Short mmCIF file of C-alpha atoms and ligand atoms in Angstrom, two decimals:
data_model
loop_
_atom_site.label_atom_id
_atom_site.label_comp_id
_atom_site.label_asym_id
_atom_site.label_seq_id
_atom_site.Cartn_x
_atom_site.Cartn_y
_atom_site.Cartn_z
CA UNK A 689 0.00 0.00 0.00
CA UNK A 690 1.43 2.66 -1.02
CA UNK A 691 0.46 6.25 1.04
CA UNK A 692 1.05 9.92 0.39
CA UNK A 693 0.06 12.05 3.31
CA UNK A 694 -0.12 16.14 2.40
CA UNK A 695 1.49 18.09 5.36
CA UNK A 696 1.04 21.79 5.30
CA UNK A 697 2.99 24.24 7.64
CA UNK A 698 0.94 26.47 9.05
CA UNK A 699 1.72 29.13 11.53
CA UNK A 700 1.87 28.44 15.54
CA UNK A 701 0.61 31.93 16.57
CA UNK A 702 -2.36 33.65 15.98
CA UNK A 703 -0.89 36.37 15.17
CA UNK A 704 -0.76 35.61 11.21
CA UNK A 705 1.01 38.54 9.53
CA UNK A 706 -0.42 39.50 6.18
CA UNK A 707 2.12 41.06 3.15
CA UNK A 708 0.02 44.46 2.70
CA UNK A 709 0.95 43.99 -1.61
CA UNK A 710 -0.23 40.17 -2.16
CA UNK A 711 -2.02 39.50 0.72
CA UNK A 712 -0.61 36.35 1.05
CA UNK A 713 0.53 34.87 4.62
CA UNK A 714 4.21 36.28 6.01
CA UNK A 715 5.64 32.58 6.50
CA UNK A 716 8.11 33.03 9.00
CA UNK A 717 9.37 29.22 9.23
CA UNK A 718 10.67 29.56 12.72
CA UNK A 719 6.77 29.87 14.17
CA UNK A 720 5.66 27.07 11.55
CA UNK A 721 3.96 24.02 12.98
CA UNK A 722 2.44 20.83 10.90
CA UNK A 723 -1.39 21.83 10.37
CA UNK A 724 -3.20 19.44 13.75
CA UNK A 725 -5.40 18.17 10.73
CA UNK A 726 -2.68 16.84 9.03
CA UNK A 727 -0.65 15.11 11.94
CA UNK A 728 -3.70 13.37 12.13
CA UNK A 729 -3.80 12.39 8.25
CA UNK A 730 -0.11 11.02 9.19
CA UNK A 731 -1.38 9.29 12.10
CA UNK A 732 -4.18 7.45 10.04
CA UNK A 733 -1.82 6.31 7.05
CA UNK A 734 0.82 4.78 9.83
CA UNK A 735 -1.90 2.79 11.23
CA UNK A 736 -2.92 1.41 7.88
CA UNK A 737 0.83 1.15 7.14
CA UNK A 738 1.04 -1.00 10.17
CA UNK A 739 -1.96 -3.56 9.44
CA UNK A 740 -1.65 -3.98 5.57
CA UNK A 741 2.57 -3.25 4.86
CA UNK A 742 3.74 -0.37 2.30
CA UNK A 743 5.23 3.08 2.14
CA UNK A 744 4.13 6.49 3.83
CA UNK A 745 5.64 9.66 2.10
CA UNK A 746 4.76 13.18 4.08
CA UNK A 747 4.56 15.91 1.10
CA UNK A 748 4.32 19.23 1.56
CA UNK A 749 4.51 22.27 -0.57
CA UNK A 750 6.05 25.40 1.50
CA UNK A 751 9.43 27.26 2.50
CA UNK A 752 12.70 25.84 2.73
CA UNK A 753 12.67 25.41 6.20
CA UNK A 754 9.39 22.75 5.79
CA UNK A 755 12.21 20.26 5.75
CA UNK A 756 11.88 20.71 9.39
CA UNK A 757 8.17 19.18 9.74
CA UNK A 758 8.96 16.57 6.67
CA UNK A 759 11.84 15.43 9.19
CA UNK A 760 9.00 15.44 12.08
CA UNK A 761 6.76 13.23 9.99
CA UNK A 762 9.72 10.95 9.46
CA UNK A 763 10.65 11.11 13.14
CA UNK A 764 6.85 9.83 14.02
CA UNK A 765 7.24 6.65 11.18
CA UNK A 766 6.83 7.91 7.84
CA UNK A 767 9.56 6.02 5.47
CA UNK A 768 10.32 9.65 3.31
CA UNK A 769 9.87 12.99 2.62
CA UNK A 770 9.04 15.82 -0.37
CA UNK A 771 9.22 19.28 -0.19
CA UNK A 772 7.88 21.13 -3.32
CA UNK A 773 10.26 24.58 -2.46
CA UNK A 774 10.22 27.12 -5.08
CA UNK A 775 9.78 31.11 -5.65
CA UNK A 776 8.16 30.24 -8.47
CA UNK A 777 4.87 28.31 -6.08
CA UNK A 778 4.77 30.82 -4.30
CA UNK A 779 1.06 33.35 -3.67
CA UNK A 780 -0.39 29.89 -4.88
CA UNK A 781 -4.49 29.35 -4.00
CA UNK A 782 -5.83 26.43 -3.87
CA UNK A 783 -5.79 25.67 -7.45
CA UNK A 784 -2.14 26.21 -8.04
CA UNK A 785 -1.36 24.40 -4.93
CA UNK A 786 -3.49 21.50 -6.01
CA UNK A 787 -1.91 21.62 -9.00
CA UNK A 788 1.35 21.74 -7.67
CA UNK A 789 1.29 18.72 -5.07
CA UNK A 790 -0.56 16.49 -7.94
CA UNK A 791 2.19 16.97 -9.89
CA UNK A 792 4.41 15.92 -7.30
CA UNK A 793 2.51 13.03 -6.35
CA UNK A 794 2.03 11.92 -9.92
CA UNK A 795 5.90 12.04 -10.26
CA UNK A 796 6.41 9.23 -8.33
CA UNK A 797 3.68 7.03 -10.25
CA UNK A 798 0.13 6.81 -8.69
CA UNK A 799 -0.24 5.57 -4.84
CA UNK A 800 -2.98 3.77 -3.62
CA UNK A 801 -4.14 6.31 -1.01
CA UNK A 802 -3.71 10.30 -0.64
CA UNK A 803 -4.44 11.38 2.91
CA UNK A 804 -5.33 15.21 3.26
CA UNK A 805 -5.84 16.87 6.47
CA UNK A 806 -9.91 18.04 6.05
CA UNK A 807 -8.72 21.67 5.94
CA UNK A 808 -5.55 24.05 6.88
CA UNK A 809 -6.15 26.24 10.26
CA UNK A 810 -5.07 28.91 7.72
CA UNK A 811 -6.46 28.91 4.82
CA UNK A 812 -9.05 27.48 5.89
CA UNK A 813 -10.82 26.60 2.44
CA UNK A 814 -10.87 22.84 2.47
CA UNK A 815 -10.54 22.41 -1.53
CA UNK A 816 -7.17 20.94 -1.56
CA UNK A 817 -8.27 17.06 -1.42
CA UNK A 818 -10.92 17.38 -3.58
CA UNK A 819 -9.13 19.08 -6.40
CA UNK A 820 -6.25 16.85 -5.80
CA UNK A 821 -8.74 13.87 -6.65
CA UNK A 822 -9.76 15.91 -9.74
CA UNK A 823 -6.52 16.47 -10.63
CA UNK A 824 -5.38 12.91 -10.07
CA UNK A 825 -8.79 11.28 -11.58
CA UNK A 826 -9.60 9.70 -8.25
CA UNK A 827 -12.47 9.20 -6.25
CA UNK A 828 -12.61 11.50 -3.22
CA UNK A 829 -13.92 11.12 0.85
CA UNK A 830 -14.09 14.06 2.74
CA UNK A 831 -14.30 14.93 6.08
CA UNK A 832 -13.23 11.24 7.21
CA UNK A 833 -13.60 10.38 10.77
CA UNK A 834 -13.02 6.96 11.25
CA UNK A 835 -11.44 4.42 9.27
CA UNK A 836 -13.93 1.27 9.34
CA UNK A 837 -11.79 -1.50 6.46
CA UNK A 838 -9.23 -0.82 3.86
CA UNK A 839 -7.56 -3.35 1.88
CA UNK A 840 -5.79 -3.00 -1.11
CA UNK A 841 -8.69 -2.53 -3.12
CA UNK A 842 -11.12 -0.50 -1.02
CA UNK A 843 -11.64 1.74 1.89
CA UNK A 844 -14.68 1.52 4.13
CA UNK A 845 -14.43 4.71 6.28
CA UNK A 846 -16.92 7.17 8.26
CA UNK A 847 -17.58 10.74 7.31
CA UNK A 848 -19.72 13.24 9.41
CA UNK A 849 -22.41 14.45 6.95
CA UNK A 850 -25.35 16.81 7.85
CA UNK A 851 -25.25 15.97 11.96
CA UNK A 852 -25.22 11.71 11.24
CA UNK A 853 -21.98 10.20 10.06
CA UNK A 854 -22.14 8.25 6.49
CA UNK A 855 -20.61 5.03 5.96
CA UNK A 856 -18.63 5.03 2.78
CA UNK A 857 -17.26 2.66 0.41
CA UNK A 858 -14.45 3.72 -2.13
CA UNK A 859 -12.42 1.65 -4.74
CA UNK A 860 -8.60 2.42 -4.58
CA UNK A 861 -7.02 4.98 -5.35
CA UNK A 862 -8.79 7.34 -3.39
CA UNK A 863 -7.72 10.85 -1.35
CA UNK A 864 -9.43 11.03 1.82
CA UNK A 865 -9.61 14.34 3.73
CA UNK A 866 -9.30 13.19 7.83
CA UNK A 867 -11.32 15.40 10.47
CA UNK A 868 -8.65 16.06 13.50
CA UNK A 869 -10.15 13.44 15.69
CA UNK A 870 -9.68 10.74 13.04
CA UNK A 871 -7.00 9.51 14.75
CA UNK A 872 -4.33 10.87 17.87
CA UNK A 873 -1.14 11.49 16.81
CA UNK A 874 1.49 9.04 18.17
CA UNK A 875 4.98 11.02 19.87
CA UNK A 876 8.52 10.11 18.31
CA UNK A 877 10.61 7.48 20.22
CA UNK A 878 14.25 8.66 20.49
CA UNK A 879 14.85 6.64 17.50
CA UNK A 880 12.66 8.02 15.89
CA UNK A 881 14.18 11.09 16.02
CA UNK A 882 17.61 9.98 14.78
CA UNK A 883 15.24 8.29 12.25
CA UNK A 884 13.98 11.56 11.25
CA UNK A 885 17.23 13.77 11.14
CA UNK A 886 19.00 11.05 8.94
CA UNK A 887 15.93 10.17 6.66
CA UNK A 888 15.45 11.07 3.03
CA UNK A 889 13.54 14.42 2.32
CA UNK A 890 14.17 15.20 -1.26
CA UNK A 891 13.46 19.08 -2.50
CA UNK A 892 12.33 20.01 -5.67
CA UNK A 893 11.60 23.07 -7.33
CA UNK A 894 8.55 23.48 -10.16
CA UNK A 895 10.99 22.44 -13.34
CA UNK A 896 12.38 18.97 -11.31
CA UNK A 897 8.55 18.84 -10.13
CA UNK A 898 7.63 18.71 -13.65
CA UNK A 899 5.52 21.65 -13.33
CA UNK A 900 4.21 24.24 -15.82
CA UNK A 901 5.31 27.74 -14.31
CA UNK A 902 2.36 29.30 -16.11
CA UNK A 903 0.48 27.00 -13.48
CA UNK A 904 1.94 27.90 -10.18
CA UNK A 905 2.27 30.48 -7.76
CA UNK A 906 0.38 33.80 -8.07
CA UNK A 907 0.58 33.90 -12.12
CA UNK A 908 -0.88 30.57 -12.05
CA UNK A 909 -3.70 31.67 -9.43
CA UNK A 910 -7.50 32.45 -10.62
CA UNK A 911 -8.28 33.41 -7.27
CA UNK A 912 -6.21 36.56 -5.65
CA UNK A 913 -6.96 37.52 -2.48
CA UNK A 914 -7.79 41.36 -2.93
CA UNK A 915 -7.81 42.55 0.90
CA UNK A 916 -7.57 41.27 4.10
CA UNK A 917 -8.16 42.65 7.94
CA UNK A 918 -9.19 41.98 10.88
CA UNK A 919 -13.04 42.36 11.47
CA UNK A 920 -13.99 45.35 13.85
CA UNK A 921 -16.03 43.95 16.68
CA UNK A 922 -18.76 46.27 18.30
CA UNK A 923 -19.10 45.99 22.00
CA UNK A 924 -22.89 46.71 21.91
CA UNK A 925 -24.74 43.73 22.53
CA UNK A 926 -28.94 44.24 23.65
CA UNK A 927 -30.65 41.76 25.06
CA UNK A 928 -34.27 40.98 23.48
CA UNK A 929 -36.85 40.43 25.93
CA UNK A 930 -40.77 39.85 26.70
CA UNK A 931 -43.02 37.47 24.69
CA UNK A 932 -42.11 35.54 21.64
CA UNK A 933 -43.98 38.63 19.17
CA UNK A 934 -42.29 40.76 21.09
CA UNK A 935 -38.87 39.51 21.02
CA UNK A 936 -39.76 38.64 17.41
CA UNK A 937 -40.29 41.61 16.59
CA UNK A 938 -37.92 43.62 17.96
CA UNK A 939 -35.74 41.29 15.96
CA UNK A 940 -37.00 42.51 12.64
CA UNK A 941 -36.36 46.27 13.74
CA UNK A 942 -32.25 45.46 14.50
CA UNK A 943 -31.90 43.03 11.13
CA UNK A 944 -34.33 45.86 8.91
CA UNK A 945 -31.48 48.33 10.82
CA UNK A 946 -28.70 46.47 10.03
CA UNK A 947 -26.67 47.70 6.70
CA UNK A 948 -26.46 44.77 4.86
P1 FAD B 1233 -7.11 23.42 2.58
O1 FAD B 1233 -7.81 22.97 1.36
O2 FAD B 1233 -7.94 23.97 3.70
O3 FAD B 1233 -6.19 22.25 3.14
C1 FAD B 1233 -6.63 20.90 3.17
C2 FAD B 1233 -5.44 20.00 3.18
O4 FAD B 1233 -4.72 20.10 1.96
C3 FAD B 1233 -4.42 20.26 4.27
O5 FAD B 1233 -4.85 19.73 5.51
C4 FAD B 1233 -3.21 19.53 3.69
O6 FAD B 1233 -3.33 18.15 3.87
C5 FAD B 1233 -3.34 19.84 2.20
N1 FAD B 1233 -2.54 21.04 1.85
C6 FAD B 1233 -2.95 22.31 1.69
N2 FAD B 1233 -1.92 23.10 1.36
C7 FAD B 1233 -0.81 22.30 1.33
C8 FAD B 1233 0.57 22.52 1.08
N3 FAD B 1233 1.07 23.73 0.79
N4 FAD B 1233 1.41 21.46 1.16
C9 FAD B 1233 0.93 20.22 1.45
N5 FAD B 1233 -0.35 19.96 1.70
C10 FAD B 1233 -1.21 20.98 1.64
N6 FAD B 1233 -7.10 30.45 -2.03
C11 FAD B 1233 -8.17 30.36 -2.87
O7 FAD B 1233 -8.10 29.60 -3.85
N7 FAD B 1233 -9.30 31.10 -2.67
C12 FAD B 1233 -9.45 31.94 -1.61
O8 FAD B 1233 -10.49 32.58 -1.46
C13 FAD B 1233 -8.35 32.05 -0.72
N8 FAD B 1233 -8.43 32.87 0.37
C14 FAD B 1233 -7.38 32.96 1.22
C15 FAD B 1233 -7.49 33.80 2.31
C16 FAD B 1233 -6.45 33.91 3.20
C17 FAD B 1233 -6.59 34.83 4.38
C18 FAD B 1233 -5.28 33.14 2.99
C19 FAD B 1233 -4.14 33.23 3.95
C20 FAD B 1233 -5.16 32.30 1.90
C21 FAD B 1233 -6.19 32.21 1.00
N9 FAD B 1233 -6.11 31.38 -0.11
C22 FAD B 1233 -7.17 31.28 -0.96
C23 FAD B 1233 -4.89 30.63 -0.39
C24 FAD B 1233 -4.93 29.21 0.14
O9 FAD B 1233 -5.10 29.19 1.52
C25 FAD B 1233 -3.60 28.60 -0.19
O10 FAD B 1233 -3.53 28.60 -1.57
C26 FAD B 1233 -3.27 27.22 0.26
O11 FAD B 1233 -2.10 26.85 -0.46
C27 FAD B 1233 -4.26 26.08 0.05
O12 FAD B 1233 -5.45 26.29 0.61
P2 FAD B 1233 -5.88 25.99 2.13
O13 FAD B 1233 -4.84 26.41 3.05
O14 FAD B 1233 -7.21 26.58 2.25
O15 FAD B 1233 -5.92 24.40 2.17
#
């Protein structure tokens, strides 16, 4: 079975700093951690790594310094790394990102199973696995929760769907999308960590990636992100009281004096 997992780097503080001409994220890769969504996506593929045999790679797309959290992944039990590290990816949306890692992934000739984290703390937009599995012409689960069966034709696995949870079947290959309480994430043993500092974590950049530069990074983006800031957050808060018409009511007045 062969696994990719998708590990972004996202940053530890919530104090995200915005560049005021792309508004793209400030990386600083000193406050980067692994997005929790996706040490969970690691922690799934290990476990099915550990019943049915194969190979876990940790990919990730992201500043030179990502090496550090590929290493991580390694240190926890994945057998390699890829960073996709290039000025050229860089401003990407989702779009040129999926683009980008499918590449990447395709490189190395199709795995069985792509694990995603459900969505970035960041970014927040959730689209990566499911244009990944567009990209790669596979079959998609979001939003997995459990894994019930896999084997290496199919994966049985539970998604939360519209307050029930849905019990799924897909054929391999498939990318899943894990919710953070798919799975805990194991700690490193110490060998583990001299697993992780010696391991293999190749870099490429978009030509060695195989990727069209028309295709990635800001040029490559549909979607810019125009402006960004910080909602203002008004103090005032009124409590509505009295009967339901009342309090119904009084209701339409604030939303009929609300500039929408
Ligand atoms: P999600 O789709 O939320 O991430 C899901 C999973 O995909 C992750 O858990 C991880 O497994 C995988 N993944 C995502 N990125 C990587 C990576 N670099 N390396 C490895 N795995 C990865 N883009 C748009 O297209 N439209 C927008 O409206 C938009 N708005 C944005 C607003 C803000 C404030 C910011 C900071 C960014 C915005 N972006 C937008 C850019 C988008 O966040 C990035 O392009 C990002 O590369 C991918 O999207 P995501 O973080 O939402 O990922």
């Amino acid at each position: 079975m062969r696994i990719v997992v998708c590990m972004k780097a996202v940053p530890s503080t919530t104090e995200v700093r915005m560049d005021p001409v792309t508004h793209t994220i400030v990386r600083d890769g000193r406050q980067a951690v692994v997005n929790p969504f996706d040490a969970s996506g690691l922690e799934v593929a290990l476990e099915i790594r550990e019943r049915l045999g194969g190979h876990v790679s940790a990919l990730s797309m992201g500043i030179p310094d990502t090496v550090r959290l590929l290493r991580d992944a390694i240190s926890r039990g994945a057998d390699d790394g890829l960073l996709l590290s290039d000025r050229a990816f860089a401003g990407a949306d989702t779009l040129a990102t999926s683009y980008a890692l499918s590449r990447a992934i395709a490189r190395g000739g199709m795995p069985d199973l792509v694990v995603c984290g459900k969505m970035a703390v960041d970014g927040d937009t959730a689209q990566i696995g499911p244009e990944l599995a567009g990209a790669l012409g596979m079959s998609c689960v979001t939003d997995v929760r459990e894994i019930e069966h896999v084997d290496e034709g199919h994966i049985t696995a539970r998604r939360r769907r519209d307050g029930a949870l849905e019990l799924v079947e897909a054929a391999l290959p498939c990318v899943i999308t894990v919710a953070k309480d798919a799975a805990t994430p194991r700690m490193p043993s110490i060998a583990g960590v001299r697993r992780g500092e010696a391991g293999t974590v190749e870099v490429l950049d978009a030509e060695a990636a195989g990727c069209d530069p028309a295709r990635c990074g800001l040029d490559g983006s549909p979607t810019q992100v125009v402006r960004s800031f910080v909602p203002e957050r008004s103090a005032t808060a009124e409590r509505v009281e009295g009967t339901s018409a009342e309090q119904a009511e009084r209701i339409e007045q604030i939303v009929e004096g609300m500039a929408l």
